[in-house]
Amino acid sequence: MNSPAPESRLSVQGVTVRFGGLTALDDVSFEVAQGHVVGVIGPNGSGKTTLFNVICGFVRPTSGSLTWQGKTLRPRPDRLVRAGIARTLQSVGLFERLTALENVMVGAARARKAGFASALFALPRSDRDEQRLRDEALDWLRRLDVADAANRLPGTLPYPVQKRVSLARALISRPRLLLLDEPAGGLGAEDMTHLAGLIRGLPEAGEWPCSVLLVEHHMDLVMSVCDQVVVLDFGRLVASGTPDDVRSDPVVAAAYLGTDVPAEAELRATP
Amino acid sequence: MALLRSTLVRHLVLLALGALALVLLTGSLSTFHNYELAGLGAYVCTAAGLTVLTGLNGQISLGHAALMAIGGYTVALLQIRFSDRAITGLWVLPLSLLAGAAVTGVAAAVVGVAAARLRGPYLAGVTLALGVALPALTSRFTSVFKGDQGLSVPFDPPPASLGANFAVERWQAWISLGAALIVLFFLANLNRSAIGRHFRAVRDDEVAAQLSGLSVPRVQILAFTVSGVAAGLGGGVFAVSLQTASPGSFDLTLSLALLSAVVIGGLGSLAGAVWGSIIVVYLGIVLRGFVDDLGLSAASAQKLHDNLPNAAFGLLLVLVMLILPGGIQGLLRRLAGVAPVDRLRRGRPEPFAAAIAQHSSSPPPSGGQQ
Ligand SMILES: Nc1ncnc2c1ncn2[C@@H]1O[C@H](COP(=O)(O)OP(=O)(O)O)[C@@H](O)[C@H]1O
Ligand SMILES: [Mg+2]
């Protein structure tokens, strides 16, 4: 390690997003330091999904900027994995007519070496590439304890298994930053514990420490896995700090914790 | 058996078996049936490309006959040039066919650029317009395309080495079915590779595909181009089998027959494209023969000639979508007891309709909640 890789730090600087007259994000700034797990919480409609969409390039901010690994980030959804950022979708978003294994293989699309010509002529190079991807994808399914599901279609799998497959699809790209959109939605206690362990383990994963930005409604999970929590309310960042700081912050209690915790369905994309 | 693990070896074995079957089949059939087989080959080429586009990549096209026309006219124009200059040789026709496929590929890429911005009904509308407008162009530039009458397609007789009695129809069947085998070979290779997987990923979920690092428009344009090359070759061999390229042979009826073929055969399946083409071609032949036997006046027979097969395809299409999701290939697989690992059906009405519904209801890839 003589030429250290740039530090994998994400800075969100003064990001504002307006949809017509509505301000979905209002001058939001925070950082995700390398190896940190940062939680984003806030009531329904407070701008969490919009924040993710800005980082992924689905939504252009009205003003403000992003910095990633020391450089300005102008995100485009299909260039994100190349930049070392992966995201899971709140709605799981598995390819429904691809097997679980194929789903995970698509996640490694960028790692493919064989090109169109090798595929067209079915050159051994293409076969080798496929075999390598298949092994790697199977390995990820195994790590997430769902290798049995490899040849099944997503629709035939229980929801928690689908969520793990989508995690495998994100992780196979070896991201340096993982954006998790409500990963615990619809999970039981046991799966939640597994997920918490997994998230906690990511920053320490020796070969490629991965930071995590987490939108989640399950407070237990947020409070147990996050190094830092930022709280959004009506698009404004109203508090940030360690889970303990945030928990005891009266502003937060007023904005969010004191009120009813929204049902998880509220965050889900409209069908 | 380790050899059979290689995709190339497996597909080459299938290609060789197909070629053997083609030689045996054409040898045992009458010249008239060989003439029909030549037409079938053109359908298979194009339907195979269409099933990749619509079945694997979720882009509908109601204008594939127009792409065939580009291939057919390119081949006709080139063959006329070659013939005028008395250039002969076994390489001449393959060269024209290759050029026809390439030109159509370029045209399809251009259509693909537009198609990548359109979804569902809008894409159907634009490809439909293309299917209507392009053949009509031939009557605007009559000096080049000779209007409704079309261009003749001269080509060398079968090589002498095949024997003096080798019928030209049999030669046309070889050319056409040979082209179909080559198209199937390459498309099967693609389907087996990451490229095929990416086609299907984009079809299933564009947002997730983007987040996996795939450029959705690029994948869609590639699918359109690949499909166009197959259609161009199909159009080329169609022109050779008819010995003419005319707007009437590449009309909307053909586009719809092709779409019927891929749905009846089983959307997204190359084997299905073959079954579907066989059904559409031979059902057409049987029904036209039936009309001829009715002893109607020339005018009404002429009307029924095209409309009866079209009505039959439409009916068959609806029946397949209702009672045979997955088409013929799906049925065959079920009969053969192939495990439901297959990716084309999950016991609900099949893509074609579903693809449209899904695309029109899913949000555009930018903005909105993801
Ligand atoms: N594409 C959009 N167009 C218009 N308004 C939007 C759009 N996306 C989100 N909004 C609005 O922005 C606000 C924040 O939404 P969102 O980021 O989804 O909140 P959260 O994810 O915290 O529930 C909401 O009022 C929502 O209606
Ligand atoms: Mg939301």
XYZ file of C-alpha atoms and ligand atoms in Angstrom:
669
model
C 0.000 0.000 0.000
C 2.492 2.660 -1.039
C 0.076 4.805 -3.023
C -2.855 5.190 -0.660
C -6.236 5.287 -2.364
C -8.100 8.576 -1.900
C -10.090 8.580 1.272
C -13.606 7.388 0.607
C -15.407 10.341 2.080
C -18.720 11.637 0.807
C -19.518 15.275 1.481
C -22.919 16.699 0.830
C -22.572 20.475 0.663
C -25.510 22.825 0.848
C -27.790 20.677 -1.283
C -31.135 22.231 -2.059
C -33.806 20.593 -4.178
C -36.973 22.371 -5.215
C -39.844 20.722 -7.001
C -41.803 23.700 -8.240
C -42.753 25.589 -5.114
C -41.937 22.715 -2.789
C -38.532 22.598 -1.135
C -37.737 18.918 -0.696
C -34.201 19.550 0.564
C -33.077 22.836 2.065
C -29.353 23.553 2.239
C -28.405 20.123 3.571
C -24.762 19.471 4.462
C -23.160 16.475 6.125
C -20.399 13.955 5.603
C -19.984 10.221 5.507
C -16.444 9.537 6.625
C -14.605 6.456 5.426
C -15.677 3.383 7.320
C -18.619 5.090 8.978
C -22.230 4.052 9.088
C -24.455 7.100 8.847
C -28.188 6.937 9.357
C -30.697 9.337 7.816
C -33.949 9.613 9.690
C -36.884 11.940 9.547
C -40.637 11.899 9.233
C -42.348 10.893 6.085
C -41.890 13.478 3.330
C -38.836 15.007 4.992
C -36.638 14.451 1.938
C -34.748 11.221 2.635
C -35.529 9.568 -0.670
C -34.814 12.811 -2.479
C -31.414 12.912 -0.784
C -30.655 9.414 -2.087
C -31.894 10.382 -5.516
C -29.537 13.357 -5.542
C -26.558 11.200 -4.588
C -27.510 8.690 -7.313
C -28.078 11.293 -9.993
C -31.798 10.625 -10.426
C -32.506 14.173 -9.227
C -30.340 17.210 -9.981
C -30.001 19.505 -7.003
C -31.182 23.066 -7.499
C -28.005 24.155 -5.742
C -25.227 22.610 -3.712
C -22.650 19.999 -4.544
C -21.296 16.585 -3.704
C -17.713 15.540 -3.136
C -16.619 11.934 -3.271
C -13.075 10.670 -2.700
C -11.763 14.210 -2.872
C -13.390 15.066 -6.191
C -16.606 16.747 -7.177
C -19.225 14.098 -7.851
C -21.643 14.695 -10.713
C -23.608 11.539 -10.314
C -25.254 9.577 -13.093
C -27.153 6.469 -12.039
C -25.379 4.160 -14.457
C -21.933 5.528 -13.564
C -22.394 5.124 -9.838
C -20.962 1.635 -9.395
C -17.960 2.701 -11.411
C -17.392 5.433 -8.836
C -17.602 2.821 -6.080
C -21.102 3.629 -4.890
C -23.887 1.045 -4.817
C -27.496 1.417 -3.798
C -30.256 -0.953 -2.883
C -33.814 -0.027 -3.681
C -36.577 0.338 -1.178
C -38.825 -1.709 -3.454
C -36.111 -4.421 -3.723
C -36.142 -4.018 -7.521
C -34.907 -7.471 -8.468
C -35.048 -8.439 -12.138
C -38.097 -10.610 -11.904
C -37.444 -12.942 -14.803
C -33.790 -13.491 -13.992
C -32.795 -16.096 -11.419
C -31.386 -14.888 -8.131
C -27.920 -15.864 -9.330
C -28.325 -13.957 -12.596
C -29.568 -10.960 -10.633
C -26.368 -10.904 -8.643
C -24.308 -11.413 -11.809
C -25.844 -8.276 -13.314
C -24.550 -6.401 -10.285
C -21.052 -7.259 -11.461
C -21.735 -5.977 -14.977
C -18.881 -3.521 -14.660
C -16.399 -6.246 -13.763
C -16.870 -8.033 -17.067
C -13.823 -8.262 -19.271
C -15.189 -9.955 -22.392
C -16.826 -7.649 -24.907
C -19.580 -7.876 -27.495
C -17.521 -9.745 -30.071
C -16.515 -12.500 -27.652
C -20.161 -12.873 -26.728
C -21.328 -12.934 -30.348
C -18.821 -15.609 -31.338
C -19.111 -17.410 -27.996
C -15.350 -17.263 -27.588
C -13.848 -19.185 -24.651
C -13.039 -15.803 -23.177
C -16.744 -15.074 -22.801
C -17.387 -18.480 -21.198
C -14.538 -17.945 -18.764
C -15.852 -14.534 -17.859
C -19.317 -15.950 -17.258
C -17.955 -18.762 -15.115
C -15.977 -16.309 -13.038
C -19.002 -14.080 -12.524
C -21.176 -17.075 -11.681
C -18.704 -18.289 -9.052
C -18.407 -14.846 -7.588
C -22.169 -14.333 -7.504
C -22.698 -17.708 -5.868
C -20.088 -16.795 -3.323
C -22.003 -13.651 -2.426
C -25.264 -15.547 -2.120
C -23.461 -17.980 0.160
C -22.058 -15.187 2.309
C -25.583 -13.891 2.750
C -26.881 -17.389 3.527
C -29.166 -17.611 0.501
C -27.193 -19.858 -1.856
C -30.212 -22.227 -2.010
C -32.093 -19.515 -3.853
C -29.532 -19.274 -6.669
C -31.667 -20.816 -9.402
C -35.025 -19.497 -8.287
C -36.912 -16.554 -9.698
C -37.276 -13.650 -7.256
C -41.067 -13.866 -7.221
C -40.885 -17.357 -5.776
C -38.662 -16.283 -2.882
C -39.739 -15.006 0.543
C -39.370 -11.259 0.915
C -36.414 -11.370 3.335
C -34.536 -13.631 0.913
C -35.255 -11.189 -1.924
C -33.788 -8.420 0.191
C -30.623 -10.428 0.735
C -30.325 -11.179 -2.969
C -30.576 -7.473 -3.705
C -27.878 -6.826 -1.109
C -25.672 -9.406 -2.796
C -26.300 -7.674 -6.126
C -25.112 -4.385 -4.626
C -22.138 -5.855 -2.770
C -20.701 -7.833 -5.688
C -19.617 -4.507 -7.212
C -17.375 -4.043 -4.141
C -18.631 -0.569 -3.346
C -16.810 1.879 -1.101
C -20.112 3.424 -0.160
C -23.361 1.535 0.113
C -26.658 3.399 0.119
C -29.332 1.347 1.804
C -32.919 2.427 1.317
C -34.962 0.897 4.123
C -33.145 -2.418 4.181
C -35.099 -3.611 7.222
C -38.568 -3.005 5.801
C -40.592 -6.192 6.033
C -37.967 -8.121 7.952
C -38.557 -10.162 11.099
C -36.424 -9.935 14.222
C -34.032 -12.663 13.156
C -33.358 -11.190 9.722
C -32.976 -7.789 11.338
C -30.221 -9.091 13.601
C -28.483 -10.628 10.606
C -28.779 -7.344 8.730
C -27.426 -5.331 11.668
C -24.424 -7.656 11.878
C -23.868 -7.355 8.166
C -24.018 -3.555 8.132
C -21.716 -3.334 11.125
C -19.279 -5.673 9.415
C -19.040 -3.736 6.156
C -16.691 -0.948 7.254
C -14.298 -3.505 8.687
C -14.380 -5.840 5.684
C -10.586 -6.000 5.334
C -10.026 -5.793 1.584
C -12.390 -2.931 0.875
C -13.801 -0.983 3.776
C -17.285 0.142 2.839
C -19.077 3.094 4.353
C -22.835 2.969 4.673
C -25.538 5.575 4.322
C -28.751 4.199 5.697
C -32.337 5.390 5.436
C -34.350 3.422 7.922
C -37.446 3.665 10.037
C -36.555 0.965 12.515
C -35.041 3.059 15.285
C -33.515 0.059 17.025
C -31.543 -0.775 13.926
C -30.472 2.814 13.279
C -29.401 3.359 16.860
C -27.491 0.089 17.062
C -25.522 0.211 13.806
C -24.882 3.895 13.126
C -21.822 5.889 14.067
C -23.670 9.026 13.216
C -27.263 9.998 12.577
C -28.601 12.978 10.647
C -32.181 14.064 11.086
C -34.217 15.691 8.353
C -37.419 17.593 8.887
C -39.230 19.354 6.040
C -36.054 19.075 3.992
C -33.873 20.759 6.597
C -31.156 19.035 8.520
C -32.304 19.692 12.072
C -29.820 17.605 14.002
C -26.822 15.349 13.589
C -24.512 13.515 15.918
C -24.036 10.177 17.570
C -27.138 8.093 18.160
C -27.069 9.104 21.811
C -26.812 12.831 20.991
C -29.663 12.593 18.577
C -31.857 10.571 20.866
C -31.593 13.179 23.578
C -31.999 16.174 21.264
C -35.298 17.915 22.020
C -35.591 19.217 18.457
C -35.486 15.661 17.196
C -38.015 14.497 19.712
C -40.354 17.203 18.554
C -39.769 16.592 14.867
C -39.784 12.879 14.853
C -39.195 10.636 17.797
C -41.926 12.037 19.939
C -44.486 11.665 17.229
C -45.619 8.356 15.860
C -43.018 6.439 13.989
C -44.421 6.304 10.474
C -45.409 2.934 9.170
C -42.748 1.616 6.876
C -45.190 1.522 4.003
C -45.220 5.304 3.942
C -41.716 5.461 2.581
C -42.348 2.922 -0.108
C -42.553 4.198 -3.636
C -46.042 4.691 -4.916
C -47.086 1.511 -6.708
C -18.281 -34.313 -22.443
C -16.232 -31.486 -21.035
C -16.218 -30.088 -24.549
C -19.981 -29.632 -24.427
C -19.509 -27.212 -21.570
C -18.197 -24.761 -24.113
C -21.006 -22.604 -25.451
C -19.258 -22.388 -28.806
C -18.932 -26.154 -29.203
C -22.545 -26.747 -28.166
C -23.905 -24.166 -30.550
C -21.635 -25.311 -33.388
C -22.914 -28.868 -32.916
C -26.486 -27.577 -33.133
C -25.572 -25.513 -36.184
C -24.082 -28.568 -37.905
C -27.140 -30.684 -37.066
C -29.371 -27.935 -38.418
C -27.358 -27.771 -41.630
C -27.578 -31.537 -42.035
C -31.341 -31.450 -41.495
C -31.618 -28.657 -44.037
C -29.717 -30.609 -46.685
C -31.753 -33.755 -46.079
C -35.068 -31.931 -45.922
C -34.582 -29.833 -49.045
C -33.368 -32.928 -50.889
C -36.508 -34.859 -50.097
C -39.026 -32.138 -50.905
C -40.510 -30.997 -54.195
C -39.364 -27.742 -55.753
C -42.624 -26.118 -54.712
C -42.124 -27.057 -51.077
C -38.550 -25.867 -51.293
C -39.863 -22.534 -52.476
C -42.038 -22.376 -49.362
C -39.065 -23.301 -47.195
C -37.112 -20.389 -48.638
C -39.853 -18.045 -47.448
C -39.835 -19.744 -44.059
C -36.109 -19.078 -43.674
C -36.707 -15.358 -44.078
C -39.413 -15.436 -41.405
C -37.156 -17.328 -39.008
C -34.292 -14.841 -39.425
C -36.524 -11.892 -38.662
C -38.662 -13.511 -35.985
C -35.531 -14.613 -34.128
C -34.311 -11.027 -34.106
C -37.732 -9.750 -33.095
C -38.024 -12.155 -30.177
C -34.703 -10.877 -28.879
C -35.913 -7.291 -29.105
C -39.422 -7.763 -27.767
C -39.115 -10.859 -25.628
C -35.656 -10.428 -24.150
C -35.357 -6.675 -24.102
C -39.010 -5.641 -23.743
C -39.108 -3.297 -26.749
C -42.044 -3.850 -29.036
C -41.780 -3.350 -32.783
C -44.733 -3.263 -35.135
C -42.525 -2.324 -38.060
C -40.027 -5.102 -38.506
C -41.107 -5.676 -42.094
C -39.779 -2.187 -42.849
C -36.373 -3.258 -41.569
C -36.633 -6.329 -43.785
C -37.396 -4.020 -46.672
C -34.156 -2.128 -46.117
C -32.261 -5.407 -46.301
C -34.238 -6.616 -49.297
C -33.825 -3.442 -51.338
C -30.131 -3.179 -50.487
C -29.604 -6.725 -51.728
C -31.660 -6.027 -54.843
C -29.744 -2.843 -55.699
C -26.391 -4.544 -55.178
C -27.310 -7.694 -57.097
C -28.520 -5.587 -60.002
C -25.163 -3.747 -60.038
C -23.250 -7.013 -59.913
C -25.386 -8.505 -62.635
C -25.038 -5.399 -64.859
C -21.283 -5.667 -64.609
C -21.448 -9.430 -65.145
C -19.677 -10.023 -61.852
C -20.314 -13.581 -60.769
C -18.983 -15.898 -58.108
C -20.048 -17.769 -55.033
C -19.089 -14.804 -52.850
C -21.313 -12.275 -54.621
C -24.648 -13.041 -53.003
C -23.232 -13.528 -49.477
C -21.541 -10.163 -49.846
C -24.821 -8.503 -50.844
C -26.648 -10.204 -48.004
C -23.986 -9.117 -45.541
C -24.217 -5.549 -46.842
C -28.015 -5.678 -46.571
C -27.751 -6.858 -42.972
C -25.174 -4.184 -42.148
C -27.149 -1.328 -43.721
C -30.260 -2.471 -41.884
C -28.256 -2.669 -38.669
C -27.260 0.963 -39.057
C -30.843 1.981 -39.808
C -32.071 -0.026 -36.820
C -29.510 1.693 -34.605
C -30.969 5.037 -35.653
C -34.488 3.791 -34.923
C -33.103 2.404 -31.664
C -31.895 5.844 -30.601
C -35.443 7.125 -30.928
C -36.900 3.961 -29.437
C -34.705 4.284 -26.346
C -36.637 7.434 -25.476
C -40.017 5.836 -25.987
C -41.957 3.309 -23.967
C -44.885 0.987 -24.475
C -47.659 2.384 -26.657
C -45.481 5.247 -27.923
C -42.860 2.808 -29.147
C -45.578 0.675 -30.713
C -46.918 3.779 -32.482
C -43.583 4.927 -33.845
C -42.572 1.491 -35.117
C -46.020 1.113 -36.657
C -45.571 4.442 -38.449
C -42.174 3.273 -39.668
C -43.705 0.065 -40.945
C -46.254 2.030 -42.953
C -44.080 4.925 -44.106
C -40.945 3.160 -45.232
C -42.473 0.892 -47.896
C -44.410 3.951 -49.110
C -41.098 5.725 -49.742
C -40.496 3.377 -52.643
C -43.256 5.052 -54.626
C -41.787 8.515 -53.951
C -38.422 7.600 -55.402
C -39.628 5.522 -58.300
C -36.482 6.032 -60.348
C -34.466 4.093 -57.781
C -37.019 1.696 -56.329
C -39.381 1.250 -59.289
C -42.504 1.949 -57.242
C -45.067 -0.750 -56.575
C -43.597 -3.026 -59.137
C -40.308 -3.203 -57.260
C -36.857 -4.362 -58.213
C -35.894 -7.725 -59.564
C -33.219 -9.620 -57.704
C -30.907 -11.396 -60.113
C -28.548 -13.953 -58.626
C -26.238 -16.666 -59.926
C -27.692 -20.119 -60.527
C -26.712 -22.901 -58.119
C -23.014 -23.788 -58.494
C -22.370 -26.466 -61.088
C -20.730 -28.656 -58.473
C -24.176 -29.349 -57.008
C -25.204 -31.068 -60.220
C -27.064 -29.986 -63.307
C -30.462 -30.924 -61.892
C -30.138 -28.892 -58.704
C -33.332 -26.827 -58.667
C -33.085 -23.092 -58.134
C -35.831 -23.336 -55.484
C -33.707 -25.787 -53.548
C -30.783 -23.397 -53.839
C -32.985 -20.559 -52.536
C -34.064 -22.752 -49.624
C -30.409 -23.431 -48.811
C -29.598 -19.740 -48.860
C -32.590 -18.773 -46.785
C -32.457 -21.535 -44.198
C -28.676 -21.270 -44.073
C -29.067 -17.604 -43.176
C -31.657 -18.549 -40.551
C -29.267 -21.056 -38.976
C -26.497 -18.472 -38.856
C -28.817 -15.918 -37.252
C -29.975 -18.463 -34.679
C -26.362 -19.394 -33.930
C -25.272 -15.831 -33.225
C -28.406 -14.874 -31.317
C -28.119 -18.002 -29.174
C -24.515 -17.049 -28.401
C -25.596 -13.567 -27.347
C -28.514 -14.861 -25.329
C -26.201 -17.176 -23.407
C -23.766 -14.391 -22.608
C -23.751 -11.370 -20.358
C -25.206 -9.379 -23.259
C -28.405 -11.432 -23.180
C -28.559 -11.096 -19.422
C -28.249 -7.333 -19.707
C -31.018 -7.228 -22.318
C -33.291 -9.028 -19.869
C -32.195 -6.958 -16.887
C -33.096 -3.731 -18.670
C -36.444 -5.231 -19.676
C -37.262 -6.182 -16.076
C -36.200 -3.065 -14.171
C -34.567 -0.037 -15.712
C -33.743 1.681 -12.437
C -32.060 -1.376 -10.970
C -30.226 -1.936 -14.252
C -28.842 1.606 -14.123
C -27.762 1.169 -10.536
C -25.941 -1.985 -11.635
C -23.901 0.145 -14.004
C -25.789 -0.512 -17.228
C -26.623 2.351 -19.551
C -30.263 1.649 -20.379
C -30.301 3.508 -23.710
C -27.080 1.866 -24.801
C -28.419 -1.616 -24.061
C -31.700 -0.816 -25.809
C -29.971 0.565 -28.891
C -27.752 -2.503 -29.016
C -30.814 -4.760 -28.874
C -32.468 -2.807 -31.678
C -29.322 -2.997 -33.779
C -28.900 -6.735 -33.275
C -32.550 -7.266 -34.088
C -32.194 -5.057 -37.149
C -29.225 -6.988 -38.510
C -31.260 -10.193 -38.259
C -34.244 -8.516 -39.938
C -32.005 -7.116 -42.676
C -30.628 -10.541 -43.449
C -34.169 -11.922 -43.323
C -35.287 -9.257 -45.790
C -32.335 -10.029 -48.042
C -33.062 -13.729 -48.268
C -36.774 -12.950 -48.610
C -36.012 -10.837 -51.669
C -33.839 -13.631 -53.038
C -36.576 -16.199 -52.426
C -39.162 -14.019 -54.177
C -36.613 -12.853 -56.767
C -37.993 -9.361 -56.278
C -38.032 -6.591 -53.728
C -41.357 -4.775 -53.797
C -43.247 -2.703 -51.216
C -46.117 -5.205 -51.248
C -43.958 -7.982 -49.869
C -42.765 -5.915 -46.894
C -46.071 -4.456 -45.783
C -47.722 -4.159 -42.399
C -49.232 -7.615 -42.797
C -45.758 -9.074 -42.650
C -44.874 -7.083 -39.525
C -47.964 -8.360 -37.772
C -47.378 -11.925 -38.963
C -43.870 -11.748 -37.504
C -45.131 -10.453 -34.191
C -47.752 -13.189 -34.174
C -45.025 -15.736 -34.863
C -42.884 -14.719 -31.893
C -45.818 -14.587 -29.492
C -47.311 -17.877 -30.685
C -43.911 -19.543 -30.499
C -43.129 -18.128 -27.074
C -41.820 -14.616 -26.611
C -38.108 -14.445 -25.898
C -37.359 -17.967 -27.062
C -35.322 -18.551 -30.221
C -36.780 -22.040 -30.646
C -40.177 -20.431 -30.202
C -39.408 -18.045 -33.054
C -38.832 -21.101 -35.244
C -42.085 -22.816 -34.179
C -44.039 -19.591 -34.549
C -42.634 -18.931 -38.015
C -43.527 -22.454 -39.130
C -47.093 -22.000 -37.911
C -47.561 -18.563 -39.423
C -46.047 -19.496 -42.786
C -47.846 -22.805 -43.203
C -51.138 -21.617 -41.772
C -50.976 -18.805 -44.332
C -50.303 -21.279 -47.128
C -53.119 -23.602 -46.042
C -55.639 -20.794 -45.691
C -54.746 -19.242 -49.033
C -55.115 -22.631 -50.664
C -58.493 -22.954 -48.989
C -59.574 -19.571 -50.409
C -58.435 -20.624 -53.872
C -60.527 -23.787 -53.629
C -63.683 -21.849 -52.793
C -64.123 -20.819 -56.393
C -64.839 -17.172 -55.567
C -64.690 -14.289 -57.992
C -61.163 -13.014 -58.532
C -61.853 -9.816 -56.584
C -63.190 -11.455 -53.443
C -60.555 -14.164 -53.549
C -57.924 -11.432 -53.683
C -59.377 -9.768 -50.575
C -59.668 -12.985 -48.619
C -56.174 -14.043 -49.602
C -54.527 -11.690 -47.138
C -57.316 -11.049 -44.710
C -58.179 -14.604 -43.809
C -54.645 -15.474 -42.675
C -54.422 -12.153 -40.789
C -57.660 -12.842 -38.970
C -56.417 -16.328 -38.155
C -53.116 -15.011 -36.773
C -54.967 -12.482 -34.669
C -57.260 -15.139 -33.283
C -54.364 -17.474 -32.602
C -52.486 -14.654 -30.914
C -55.337 -13.984 -28.529
C -55.808 -17.684 -27.835
C -52.118 -18.160 -27.077
C -52.014 -15.175 -24.756
C -55.070 -16.454 -22.920
C -54.460 -20.168 -22.643
C -50.837 -20.793 -23.508
C -48.655 -18.234 -21.777
C -45.133 -18.947 -22.897
C -46.345 -20.025 -26.318
C -45.477 -23.285 -27.997
C -41.971 -23.409 -26.597
C -43.386 -22.964 -23.108
C -45.803 -25.824 -23.699
C -43.039 -28.059 -25.044
C -40.901 -27.318 -22.025
C -43.726 -28.113 -19.685
C -44.393 -31.366 -21.522
C -40.721 -32.227 -21.360
C -40.887 -31.570 -17.633
C -38.190 -28.942 -17.642
C -37.981 -27.431 -14.171
C -39.549 -23.992 -13.873
C -36.124 -22.426 -13.713
C -36.904 -21.054 -17.122
C -37.221 -17.364 -17.152
C -40.094 -16.757 -19.433
C -43.234 -17.529 -17.558
C -44.619 -17.421 -14.124
C -48.195 -18.488 -14.677
C -49.553 -15.155 -15.702
C -50.373 -13.539 -19.030
C -47.237 -13.142 -20.994
C -44.921 -10.169 -21.689
C -46.172 -8.670 -24.937
C -49.259 -7.279 -23.232
C -47.614 -7.159 -19.828
C -44.562 -5.376 -21.172
C -46.684 -2.560 -22.473
C -48.690 -2.280 -19.311
C -45.565 -2.331 -17.184
C -43.702 0.240 -19.183
C -46.532 2.649 -19.356
C -47.150 2.455 -15.630
C -43.545 2.600 -14.447
C -42.114 6.038 -13.854
C -39.538 7.467 -16.233
C -35.966 6.676 -15.251
C -35.263 10.185 -14.044
C -36.864 11.940 -11.123
C -39.642 10.674 -8.956
C -39.429 8.207 -6.137
C -37.107 5.351 -6.811
N -40.125 14.003 -8.298
C -40.795 14.769 -7.420
N -41.588 15.760 -7.871
C -42.266 16.538 -7.011
N -42.214 16.434 -5.672
C -41.435 15.455 -5.163
C -40.688 14.567 -6.002
N -40.023 13.687 -5.217
C -40.342 14.005 -3.952
N -41.181 15.058 -3.908
C -41.695 15.718 -2.690
O -40.575 16.074 -1.914
C -40.844 15.863 -0.538
C -39.818 14.933 0.050
O -40.091 13.641 -0.415
P -39.186 12.380 -0.101
O -37.790 12.709 -0.388
O -39.773 11.225 -0.808
O -39.383 12.201 1.465
P -39.100 10.941 2.385
O -38.356 9.956 1.578
O -38.351 11.471 3.528
O -40.440 10.417 2.793
C -42.260 15.318 -0.458
O -43.124 16.375 -0.158
C -42.508 14.783 -1.839
O -43.864 14.860 -2.166
Mg -39.201 8.164 0.811
